[in-house]
Coordinates of C-alpha atoms in Angstrom, one line a residue:
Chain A
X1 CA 0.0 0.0 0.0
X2 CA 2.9 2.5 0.9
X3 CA 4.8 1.6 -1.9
X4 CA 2.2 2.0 -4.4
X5 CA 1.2 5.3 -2.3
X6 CA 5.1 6.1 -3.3
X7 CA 5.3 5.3 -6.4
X8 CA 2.2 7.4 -7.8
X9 CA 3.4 10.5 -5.4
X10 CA 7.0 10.0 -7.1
X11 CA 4.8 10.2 -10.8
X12 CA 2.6 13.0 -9.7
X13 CA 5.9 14.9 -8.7
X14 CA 7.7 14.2 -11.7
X15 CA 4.4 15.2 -13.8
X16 CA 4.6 18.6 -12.1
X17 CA 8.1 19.3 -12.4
X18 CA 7.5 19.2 -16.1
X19 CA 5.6 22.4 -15.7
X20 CA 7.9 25.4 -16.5
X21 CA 6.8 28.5 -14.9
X22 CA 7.6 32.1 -16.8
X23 CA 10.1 34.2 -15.0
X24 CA 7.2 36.7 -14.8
X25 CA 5.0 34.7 -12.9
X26 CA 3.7 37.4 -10.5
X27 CA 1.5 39.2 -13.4
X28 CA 0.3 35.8 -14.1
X29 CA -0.5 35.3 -10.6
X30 CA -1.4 39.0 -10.2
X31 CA -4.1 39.0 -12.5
X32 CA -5.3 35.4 -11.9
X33 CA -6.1 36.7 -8.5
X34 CA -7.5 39.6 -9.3
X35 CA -9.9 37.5 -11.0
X36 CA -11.1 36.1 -8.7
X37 CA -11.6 39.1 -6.3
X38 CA -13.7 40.7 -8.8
X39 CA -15.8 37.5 -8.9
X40 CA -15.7 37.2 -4.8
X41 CA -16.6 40.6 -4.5
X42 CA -19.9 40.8 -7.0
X43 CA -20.5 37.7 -5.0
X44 CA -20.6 39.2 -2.1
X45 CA -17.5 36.9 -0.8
X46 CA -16.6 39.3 1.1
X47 CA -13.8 37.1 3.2
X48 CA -12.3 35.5 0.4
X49 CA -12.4 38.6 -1.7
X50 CA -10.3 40.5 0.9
X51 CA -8.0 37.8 0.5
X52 CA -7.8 37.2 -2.9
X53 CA -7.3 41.5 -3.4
X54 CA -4.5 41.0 -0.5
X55 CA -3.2 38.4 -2.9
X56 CA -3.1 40.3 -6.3
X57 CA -1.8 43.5 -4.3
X58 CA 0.9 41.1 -2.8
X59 CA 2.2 40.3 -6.3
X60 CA 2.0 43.4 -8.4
X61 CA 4.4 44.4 -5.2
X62 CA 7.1 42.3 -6.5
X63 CA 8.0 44.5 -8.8
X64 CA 9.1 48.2 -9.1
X65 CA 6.7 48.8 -12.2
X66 CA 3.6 49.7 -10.2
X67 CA 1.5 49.5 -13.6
X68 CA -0.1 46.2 -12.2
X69 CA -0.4 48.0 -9.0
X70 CA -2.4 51.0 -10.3
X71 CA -4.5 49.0 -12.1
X72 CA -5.5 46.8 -9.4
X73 CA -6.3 49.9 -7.5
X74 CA -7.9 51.5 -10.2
X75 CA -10.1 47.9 -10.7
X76 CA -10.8 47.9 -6.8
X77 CA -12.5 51.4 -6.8
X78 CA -14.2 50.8 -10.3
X79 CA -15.6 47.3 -8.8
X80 CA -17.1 50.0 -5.7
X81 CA -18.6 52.3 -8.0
X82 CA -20.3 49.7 -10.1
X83 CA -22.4 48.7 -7.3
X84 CA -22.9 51.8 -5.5
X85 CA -20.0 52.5 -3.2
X86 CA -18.7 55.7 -2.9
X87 CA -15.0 55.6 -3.5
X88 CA -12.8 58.4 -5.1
X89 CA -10.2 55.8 -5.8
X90 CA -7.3 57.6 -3.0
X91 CA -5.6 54.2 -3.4
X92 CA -4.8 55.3 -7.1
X93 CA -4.6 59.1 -6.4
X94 CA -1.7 58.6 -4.2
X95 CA 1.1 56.5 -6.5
X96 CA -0.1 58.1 -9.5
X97 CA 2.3 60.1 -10.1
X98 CA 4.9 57.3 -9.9
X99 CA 2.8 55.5 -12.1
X100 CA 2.6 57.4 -14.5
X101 CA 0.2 55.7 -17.0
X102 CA -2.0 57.8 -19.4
X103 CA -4.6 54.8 -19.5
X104 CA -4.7 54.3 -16.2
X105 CA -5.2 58.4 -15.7
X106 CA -7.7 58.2 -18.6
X107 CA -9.5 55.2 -17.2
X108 CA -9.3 57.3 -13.3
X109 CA -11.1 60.6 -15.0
X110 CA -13.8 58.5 -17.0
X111 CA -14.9 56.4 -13.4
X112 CA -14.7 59.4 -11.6
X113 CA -16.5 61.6 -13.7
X114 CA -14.0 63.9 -15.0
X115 CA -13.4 65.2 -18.4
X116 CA -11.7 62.0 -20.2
X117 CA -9.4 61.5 -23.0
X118 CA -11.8 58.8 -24.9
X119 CA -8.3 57.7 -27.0
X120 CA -6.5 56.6 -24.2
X121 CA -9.1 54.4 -22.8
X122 CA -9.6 50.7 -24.3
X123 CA -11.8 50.7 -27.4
X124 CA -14.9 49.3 -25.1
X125 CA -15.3 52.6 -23.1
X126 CA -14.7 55.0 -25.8
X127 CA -18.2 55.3 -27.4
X128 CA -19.6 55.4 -23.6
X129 CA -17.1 57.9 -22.5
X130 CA -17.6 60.1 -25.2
X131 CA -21.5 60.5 -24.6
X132 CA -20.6 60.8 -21.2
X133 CA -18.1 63.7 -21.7
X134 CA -20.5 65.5 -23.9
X135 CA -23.5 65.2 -21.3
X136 CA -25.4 63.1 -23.9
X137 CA -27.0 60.4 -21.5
X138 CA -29.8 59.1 -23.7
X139 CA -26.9 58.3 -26.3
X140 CA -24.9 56.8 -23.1
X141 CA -27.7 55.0 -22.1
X142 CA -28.3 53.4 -25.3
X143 CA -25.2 52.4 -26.0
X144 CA -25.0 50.3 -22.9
X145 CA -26.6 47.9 -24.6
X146 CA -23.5 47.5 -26.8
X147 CA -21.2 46.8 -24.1
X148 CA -20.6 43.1 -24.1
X149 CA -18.6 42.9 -20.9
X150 CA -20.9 42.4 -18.2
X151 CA -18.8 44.5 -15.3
X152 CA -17.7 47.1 -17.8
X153 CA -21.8 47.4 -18.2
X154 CA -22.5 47.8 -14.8
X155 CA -20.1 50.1 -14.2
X156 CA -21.2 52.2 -17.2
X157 CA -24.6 52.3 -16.0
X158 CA -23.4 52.9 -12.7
X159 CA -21.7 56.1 -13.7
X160 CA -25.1 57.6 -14.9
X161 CA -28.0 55.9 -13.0
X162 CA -29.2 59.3 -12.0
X163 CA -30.0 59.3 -15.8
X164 CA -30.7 55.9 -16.6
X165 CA -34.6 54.4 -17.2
X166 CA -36.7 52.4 -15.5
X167 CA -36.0 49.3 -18.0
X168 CA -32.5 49.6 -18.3
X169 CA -32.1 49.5 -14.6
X170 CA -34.3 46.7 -15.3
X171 CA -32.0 45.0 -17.7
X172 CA -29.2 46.0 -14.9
X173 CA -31.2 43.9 -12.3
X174 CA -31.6 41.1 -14.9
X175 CA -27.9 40.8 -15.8
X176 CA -26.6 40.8 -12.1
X177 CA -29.4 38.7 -11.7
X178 CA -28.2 36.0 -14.0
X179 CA -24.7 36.1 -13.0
X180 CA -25.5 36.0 -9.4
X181 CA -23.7 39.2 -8.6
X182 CA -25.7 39.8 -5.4
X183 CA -24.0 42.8 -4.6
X184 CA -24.9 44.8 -8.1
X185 CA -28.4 42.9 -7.5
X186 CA -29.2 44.4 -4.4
X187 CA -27.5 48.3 -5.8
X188 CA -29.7 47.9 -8.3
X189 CA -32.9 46.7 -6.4
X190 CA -32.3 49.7 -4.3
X191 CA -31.6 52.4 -7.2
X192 CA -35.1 51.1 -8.8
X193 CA -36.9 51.0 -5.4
X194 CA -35.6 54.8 -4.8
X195 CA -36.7 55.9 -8.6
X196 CA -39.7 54.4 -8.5
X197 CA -43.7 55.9 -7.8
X198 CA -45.5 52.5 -8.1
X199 CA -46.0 51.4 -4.8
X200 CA -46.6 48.1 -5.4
X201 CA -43.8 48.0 -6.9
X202 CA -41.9 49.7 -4.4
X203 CA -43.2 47.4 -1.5
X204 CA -42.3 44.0 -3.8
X205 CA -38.3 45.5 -4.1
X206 CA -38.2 46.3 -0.6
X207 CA -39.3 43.1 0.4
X208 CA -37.0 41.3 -2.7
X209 CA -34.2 43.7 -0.9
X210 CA -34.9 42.3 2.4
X211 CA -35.0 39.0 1.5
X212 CA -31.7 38.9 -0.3
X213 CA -30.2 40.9 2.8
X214 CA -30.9 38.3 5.4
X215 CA -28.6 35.4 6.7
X216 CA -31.4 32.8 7.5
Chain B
X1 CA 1.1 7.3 -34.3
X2 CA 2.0 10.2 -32.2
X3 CA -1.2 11.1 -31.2
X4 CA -2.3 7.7 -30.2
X5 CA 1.0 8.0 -27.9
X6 CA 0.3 11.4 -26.3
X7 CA -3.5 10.0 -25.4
X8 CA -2.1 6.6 -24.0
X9 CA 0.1 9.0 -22.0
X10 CA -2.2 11.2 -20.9
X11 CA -4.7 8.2 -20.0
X12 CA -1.4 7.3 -17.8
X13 CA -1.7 10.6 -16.1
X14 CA -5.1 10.8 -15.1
X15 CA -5.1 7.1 -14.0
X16 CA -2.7 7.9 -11.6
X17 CA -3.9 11.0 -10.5
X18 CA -7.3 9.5 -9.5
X19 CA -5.4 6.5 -8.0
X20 CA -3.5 9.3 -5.7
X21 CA -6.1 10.9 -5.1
X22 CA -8.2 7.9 -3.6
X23 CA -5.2 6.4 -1.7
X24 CA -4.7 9.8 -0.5
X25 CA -8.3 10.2 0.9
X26 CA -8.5 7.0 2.1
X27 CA -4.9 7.3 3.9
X28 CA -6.0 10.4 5.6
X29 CA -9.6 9.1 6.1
X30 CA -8.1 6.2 7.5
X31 CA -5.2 7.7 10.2
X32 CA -9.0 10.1 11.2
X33 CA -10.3 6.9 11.7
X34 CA -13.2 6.6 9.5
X35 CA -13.1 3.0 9.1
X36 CA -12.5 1.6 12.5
X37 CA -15.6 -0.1 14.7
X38 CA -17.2 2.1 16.8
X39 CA -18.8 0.8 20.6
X40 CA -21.4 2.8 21.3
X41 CA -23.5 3.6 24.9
X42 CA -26.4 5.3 26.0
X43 CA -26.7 7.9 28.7
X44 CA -30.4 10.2 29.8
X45 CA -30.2 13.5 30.8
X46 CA -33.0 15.8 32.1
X47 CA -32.8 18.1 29.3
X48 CA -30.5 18.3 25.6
X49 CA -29.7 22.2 26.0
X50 CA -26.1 22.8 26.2
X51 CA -26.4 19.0 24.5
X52 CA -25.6 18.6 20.7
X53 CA -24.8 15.6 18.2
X54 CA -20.9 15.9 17.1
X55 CA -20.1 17.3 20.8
X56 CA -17.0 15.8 22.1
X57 CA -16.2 13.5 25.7
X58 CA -13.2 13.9 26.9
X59 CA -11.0 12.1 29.6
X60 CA -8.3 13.7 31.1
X61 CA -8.6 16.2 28.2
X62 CA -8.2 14.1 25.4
X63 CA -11.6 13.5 23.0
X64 CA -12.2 10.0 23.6
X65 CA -15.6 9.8 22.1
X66 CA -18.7 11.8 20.2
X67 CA -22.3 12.2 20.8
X68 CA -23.8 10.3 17.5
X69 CA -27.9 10.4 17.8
X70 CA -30.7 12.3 20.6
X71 CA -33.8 11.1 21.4
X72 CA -36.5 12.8 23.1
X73 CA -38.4 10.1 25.2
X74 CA -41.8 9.9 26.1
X75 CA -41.4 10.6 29.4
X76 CA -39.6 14.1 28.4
X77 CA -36.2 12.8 29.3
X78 CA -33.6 12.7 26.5
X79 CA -31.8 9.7 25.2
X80 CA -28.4 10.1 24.0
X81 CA -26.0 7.6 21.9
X82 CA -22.5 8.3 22.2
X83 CA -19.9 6.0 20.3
X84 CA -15.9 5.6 21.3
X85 CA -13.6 3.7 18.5
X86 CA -11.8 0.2 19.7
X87 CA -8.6 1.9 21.1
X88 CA -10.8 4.5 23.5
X89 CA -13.3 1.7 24.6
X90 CA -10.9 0.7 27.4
X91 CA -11.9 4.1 29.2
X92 CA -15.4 2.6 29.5
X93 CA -15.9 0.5 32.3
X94 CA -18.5 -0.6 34.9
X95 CA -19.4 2.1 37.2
X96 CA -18.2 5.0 35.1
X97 CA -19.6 8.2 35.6
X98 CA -20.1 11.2 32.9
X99 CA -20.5 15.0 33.8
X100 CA -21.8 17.5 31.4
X101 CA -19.1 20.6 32.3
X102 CA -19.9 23.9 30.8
X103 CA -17.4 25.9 31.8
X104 CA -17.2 29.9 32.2
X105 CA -15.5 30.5 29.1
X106 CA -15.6 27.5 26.4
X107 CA -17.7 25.3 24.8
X108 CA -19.4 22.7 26.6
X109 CA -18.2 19.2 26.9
X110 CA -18.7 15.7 28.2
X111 CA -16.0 14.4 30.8
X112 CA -16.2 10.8 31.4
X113 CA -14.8 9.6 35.3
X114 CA -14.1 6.0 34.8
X115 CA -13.1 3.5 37.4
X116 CA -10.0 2.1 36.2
X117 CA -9.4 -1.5 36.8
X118 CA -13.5 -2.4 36.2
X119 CA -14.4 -4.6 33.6
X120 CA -15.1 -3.0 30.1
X121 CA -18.8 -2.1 30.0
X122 CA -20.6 -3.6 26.9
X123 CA -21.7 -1.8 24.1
X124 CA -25.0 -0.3 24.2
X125 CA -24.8 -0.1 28.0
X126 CA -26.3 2.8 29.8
X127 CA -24.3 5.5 31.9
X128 CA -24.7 7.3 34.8
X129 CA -24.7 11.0 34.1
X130 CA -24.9 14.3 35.6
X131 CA -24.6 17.9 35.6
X132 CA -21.8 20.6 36.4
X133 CA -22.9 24.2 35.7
X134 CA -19.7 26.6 36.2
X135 CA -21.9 29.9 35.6
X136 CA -24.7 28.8 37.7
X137 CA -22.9 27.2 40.5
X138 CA -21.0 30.5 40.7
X139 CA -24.4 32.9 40.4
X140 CA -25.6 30.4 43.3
X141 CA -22.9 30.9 45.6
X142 CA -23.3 34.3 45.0
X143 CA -26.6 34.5 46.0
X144 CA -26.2 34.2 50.1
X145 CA -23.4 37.1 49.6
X146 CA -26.1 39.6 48.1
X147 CA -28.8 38.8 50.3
X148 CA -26.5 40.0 52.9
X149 CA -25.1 43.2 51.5
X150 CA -28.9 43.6 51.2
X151 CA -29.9 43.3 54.8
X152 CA -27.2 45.2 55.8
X153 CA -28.4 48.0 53.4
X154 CA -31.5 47.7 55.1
X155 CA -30.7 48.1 58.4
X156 CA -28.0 50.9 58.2
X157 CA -31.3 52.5 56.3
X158 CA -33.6 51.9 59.2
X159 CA -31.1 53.2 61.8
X160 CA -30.2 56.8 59.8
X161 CA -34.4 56.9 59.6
X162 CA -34.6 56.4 63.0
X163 CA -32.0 59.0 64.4
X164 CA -33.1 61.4 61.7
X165 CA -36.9 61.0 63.2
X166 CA -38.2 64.7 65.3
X167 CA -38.7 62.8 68.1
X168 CA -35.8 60.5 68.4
X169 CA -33.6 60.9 71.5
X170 CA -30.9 62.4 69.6
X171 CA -32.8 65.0 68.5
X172 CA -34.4 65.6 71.8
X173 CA -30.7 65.8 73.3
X174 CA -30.1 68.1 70.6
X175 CA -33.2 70.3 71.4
X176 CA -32.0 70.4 75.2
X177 CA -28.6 71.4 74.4
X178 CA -30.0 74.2 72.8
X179 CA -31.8 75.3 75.5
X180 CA -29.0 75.5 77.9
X181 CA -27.2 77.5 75.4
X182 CA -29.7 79.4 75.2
X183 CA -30.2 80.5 78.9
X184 CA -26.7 81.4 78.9
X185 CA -26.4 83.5 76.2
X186 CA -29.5 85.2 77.2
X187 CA -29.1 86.1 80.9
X188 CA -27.1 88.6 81.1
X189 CA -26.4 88.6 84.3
X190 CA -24.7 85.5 84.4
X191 CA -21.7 87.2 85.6
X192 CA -23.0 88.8 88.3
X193 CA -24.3 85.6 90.0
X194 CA -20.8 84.7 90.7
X195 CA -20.7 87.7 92.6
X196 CA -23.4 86.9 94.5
X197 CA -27.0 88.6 93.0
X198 CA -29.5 86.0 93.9
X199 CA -31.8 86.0 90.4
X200 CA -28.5 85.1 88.4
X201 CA -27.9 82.7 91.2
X202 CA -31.3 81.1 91.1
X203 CA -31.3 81.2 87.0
X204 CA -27.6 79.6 87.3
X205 CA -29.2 76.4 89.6
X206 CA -32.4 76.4 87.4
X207 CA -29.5 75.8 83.9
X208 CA -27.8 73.1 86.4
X209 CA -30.8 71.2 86.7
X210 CA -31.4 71.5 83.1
X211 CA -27.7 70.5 82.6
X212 CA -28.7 67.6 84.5
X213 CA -31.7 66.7 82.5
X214 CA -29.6 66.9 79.5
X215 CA -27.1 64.0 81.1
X216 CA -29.9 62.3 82.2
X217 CA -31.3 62.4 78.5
X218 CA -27.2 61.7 76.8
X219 CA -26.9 58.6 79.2
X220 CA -30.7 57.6 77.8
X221 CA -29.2 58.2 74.5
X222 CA -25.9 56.4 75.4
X223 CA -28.1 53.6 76.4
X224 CA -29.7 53.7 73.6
X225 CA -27.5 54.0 71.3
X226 CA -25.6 50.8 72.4
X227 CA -29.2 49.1 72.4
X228 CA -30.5 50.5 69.1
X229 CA -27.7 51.8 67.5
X230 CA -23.9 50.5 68.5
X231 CA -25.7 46.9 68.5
X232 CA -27.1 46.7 65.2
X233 CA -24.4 48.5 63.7
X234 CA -21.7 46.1 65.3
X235 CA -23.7 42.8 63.9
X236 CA -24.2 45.0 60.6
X237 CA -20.2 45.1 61.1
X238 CA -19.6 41.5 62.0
X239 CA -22.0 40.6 59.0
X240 CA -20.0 42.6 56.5
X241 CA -16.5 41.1 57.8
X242 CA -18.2 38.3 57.1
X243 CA -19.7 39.2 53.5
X244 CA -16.0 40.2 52.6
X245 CA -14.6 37.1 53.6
X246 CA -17.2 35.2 51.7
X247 CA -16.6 37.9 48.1
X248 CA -12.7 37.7 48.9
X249 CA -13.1 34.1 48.7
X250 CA -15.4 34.4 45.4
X251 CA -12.5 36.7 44.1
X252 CA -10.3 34.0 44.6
X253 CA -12.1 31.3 42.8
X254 CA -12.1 34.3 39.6
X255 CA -8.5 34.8 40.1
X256 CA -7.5 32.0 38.7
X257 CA -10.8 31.8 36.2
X258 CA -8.9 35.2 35.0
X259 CA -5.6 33.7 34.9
X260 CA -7.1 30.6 32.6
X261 CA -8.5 34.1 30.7
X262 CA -5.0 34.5 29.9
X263 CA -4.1 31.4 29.0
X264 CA -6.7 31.1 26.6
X265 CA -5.7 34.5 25.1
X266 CA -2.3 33.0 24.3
X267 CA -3.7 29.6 22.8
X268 CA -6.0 32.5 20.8
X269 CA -2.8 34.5 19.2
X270 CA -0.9 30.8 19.0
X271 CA -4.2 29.6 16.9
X272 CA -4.7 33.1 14.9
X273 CA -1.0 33.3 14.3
X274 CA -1.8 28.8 12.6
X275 CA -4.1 30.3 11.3
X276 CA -2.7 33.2 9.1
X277 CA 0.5 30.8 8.4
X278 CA -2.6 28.1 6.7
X279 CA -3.9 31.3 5.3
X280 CA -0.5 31.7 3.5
X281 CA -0.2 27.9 2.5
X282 CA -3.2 27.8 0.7
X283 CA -2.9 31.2 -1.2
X284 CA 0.7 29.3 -2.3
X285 CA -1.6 26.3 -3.1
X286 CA -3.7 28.7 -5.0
X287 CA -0.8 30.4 -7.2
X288 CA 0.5 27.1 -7.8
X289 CA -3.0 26.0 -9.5
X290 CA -3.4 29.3 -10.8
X291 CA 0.3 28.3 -12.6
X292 CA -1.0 24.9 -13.7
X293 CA -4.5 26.1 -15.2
X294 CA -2.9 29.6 -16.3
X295 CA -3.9 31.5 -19.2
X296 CA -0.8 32.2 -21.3
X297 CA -2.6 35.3 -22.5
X298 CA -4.0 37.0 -19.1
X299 CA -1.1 38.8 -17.8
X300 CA -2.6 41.9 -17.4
X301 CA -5.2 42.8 -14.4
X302 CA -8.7 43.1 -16.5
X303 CA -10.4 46.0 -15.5
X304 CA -14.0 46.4 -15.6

């Protein structure tokens, strides 16, 4: 029994020293983590998303290029605006300046609502963030729909839900819904509840709020 | 050809993994002791609070055995199955006694008092058991103490009610004193009795005999006192020495309750401090899986 026991842990060893790792495994890791923390937190893991944002932060401190750093920062305090939670992403603010990244400062003005430069975002914000720079909501709102990315969607329509309609919060609820992101659920449950004059409809969201808010 | 060599290979792999993987579990499952016989016995108790299936017996602080199953009889009373595996069976014997313990600060537990040398009981044997209650055994002995402090309270009440009454001899005394002063104060020509003017003289004899009304009342008083007041407040005295003794000796029981406090609060950082080291293994582990199953393209945080 021991020997077999041995033998297969000798095999299973040998099988995973063939893996070679790349020298820069910590942006592997880095981003792998950070992953999951974006998953954990529109979860509402809230445990094992601290860890796993611990984690990414622990690698993207490996190295002196604090791109990976920034970014994780800037991801952190996007992830808190999508669903509701104030955050004027100080994290970033404060190693900025070392970064020194005009994507990342493009990406910092367009979540915090500052005039962007749409051409140094990534091509899926630059149709939003140009509506958005120009004031032109109903043209931001319907272009939501042609965001594929499901965060990058509810952070979009997080960044003008004072603007938004009743259905597209709708379609909001739906999609967080369906991915079982309780946290954008329950932002958006909230954000419809507070918009709303039905009340009917405002009684069945408080009680759908309450429900998804309680342990038992 | 190649192909058909890379599957066989791969077949290979995942053979063995799965073979690890079950010799592993069983291994582990095995040293836990899954798979030995278990001897099981029966015990009632008056109630199945603090009582719950998984909780642990212990002898001499080791976990020796497991509650497995509750019943709630008929007659109210609670059956409960607890199980031991072949090397703790030995602890079992006839005439062993189990004690429910739920200490101060803890969870509860079962302690098992066996009388070593006694035959083995057999399984499915019933055991005597009974209760320790650290909290309430403490609150009772506690109890006596307050009641005290509470009579006491009461009786140094009555007493300051009593001397603070109009017509209580202190006040009287009080009243008489008063008097005297008075007389003297007024009669101006207290002086002049001691040079021989009769009035002064006869007021002077007159403030005498009140002087010696006023002793008469302060012995009364004395007398008093020492009935009404020294005695009472002298037991109230004795009683207190005596409530003192009995919290100093409460104190000491909590000392060392406090000092086990500390204790505890060591085995706390020791286990946070495990803890945050398993926290670390198994974010390694993680990194390590994240390594295997990484995506050769995703080395760039994704931001939303």
């Amino acid at each position: 029994m021991i020997k077999i026991f041995l033998i297969t842990f000798s095999l299973l060893i040998f099988s995973a020293c063939s893996f070679k790792a790349p020298p820069n495994q910590w942006q592997y890791q880095g981003a792998s983590a950070f992953e999951s923390y974006t998953k954990n937190f529109l979860n509402s893991n809230e445990t094992l998303a601290k860890n796993d944002l611990s984690r990414c932060v622990k690698h993207a401190k490996k190295s002196a290029d604090l791109s990976m750093l920034g970014r994780i920062y800037l991801g952190e305090c996007a992830l808190n605006i999508s669903v509701g939670i104030k955050d004027r992403c100080q994290k970033y603010t404060s190693i900025s300046d070392i970064v020194d990244d005009k994507k990342l400062d493009a990406y910092y003005n367009f979540i915090t609502l500052q005039n962007t430069k749409p051409k140094y975002l990534d091509a899926k914000y630059k149709k939003f963030a140009s509506f958005l720079n120009a004031s032109s909501f109903k043209e931001a709102e319907n272009e939501l729909k042609n965001i594929t990315n499901t965060n990058t969607k509810l952070l979009c329509a997080s960044l003008i839900k004072e603007h938004l309609s009743s259905s597209s919060r709708d379609d909001m609820i739906k999609i967080a819904s369906f991915h079982g992101y309780k946290k954008s659920v329950l932002f958006w449950l909230d954000e419809e509840k507070n918009a709303t004059k039905d009340m009917k409809k405002k009684e069945i969201l408080s009680k759908k709020i309450k429900i998804l808010r309680s342990k038992s | 050809m190649q192909y058909d060599k890379m599957k066989f290979s791969v077949g290979i792999f995942v053979l063995t993994f799965f073979i690890t993987i079950g010799t592993l579990l069983y291994t582990v499952l095995d040293t836990k002791g899954t798979f030995d016989k278990r001897y099981s016995y029966r015990f009632s108790a008056q109630s199945a609070t603090s009582l719950n299936v998984g909780m642990p017996l212990k002898f001499s602080g080791f976990d020796i055995g497991v509650i497995d199953e509750m019943k709630l009889k008929d007659d109210g009373t609670v059956s409960v199955v607890f199980s031991v595996n072949q090397e703790n069976r030995k602890w079992i014997t006839k005439g062993s006694a189990l004690v429910t313990t739920k200490p101060l600060i803890g969870s509860p537990h079962i302690d098992i008092y066996p009388i070593i040398g006694n035959k083995v009981l057999e399984p499915n044997a019933e055991i005597i058991m009974t209760e320790s209650d650290d909290i309430n055994d403490m609150i009772s002995k506690l109890e006596p103490a307050v009641d005290k402090i509470l009579k006491t309270i009461n009786n140094i009440d009555a007493i300051t009610a009593s001397i603070a009454k109009k017509d209580s001899n202190l006040m009287l005394s009080l009243q008489n004193v008063k008097n005297f002063t008075k007389k003297l104060s007024d009669n101006d020509s207290l002086l002049t009795s001691i040079t021989g003017d009769k009035n002064s003289t006869n007021d002077f004899i007159s403030s005498l005999k009140s002087l010696e009304i006023i002793m008469k009342d302060i012995n009364k008083i004395t007398s008093s006192l020492d009935k009404d007041l020294i005695q009472p407040s002298a037991s109230s005295v004795k009683e207190l020495d005596n409530i003192m003794k009995d919290i100093k000796q409460k104190l000491d029981a909590l000392d060392s309750t406090v000092k086990v406090v500390g204790e505890y609060d060591k085995d706390l950082l020791d286990i946070k401090e495990q803890i945050s080291v398993g926290v670390q293994k198994s974010n390694q582990l993680m990194d390590k899986i994240d390594t295997i199953m990484q995506d050769d393209t995703k080395s760039e945080v994704v931001l939303p």
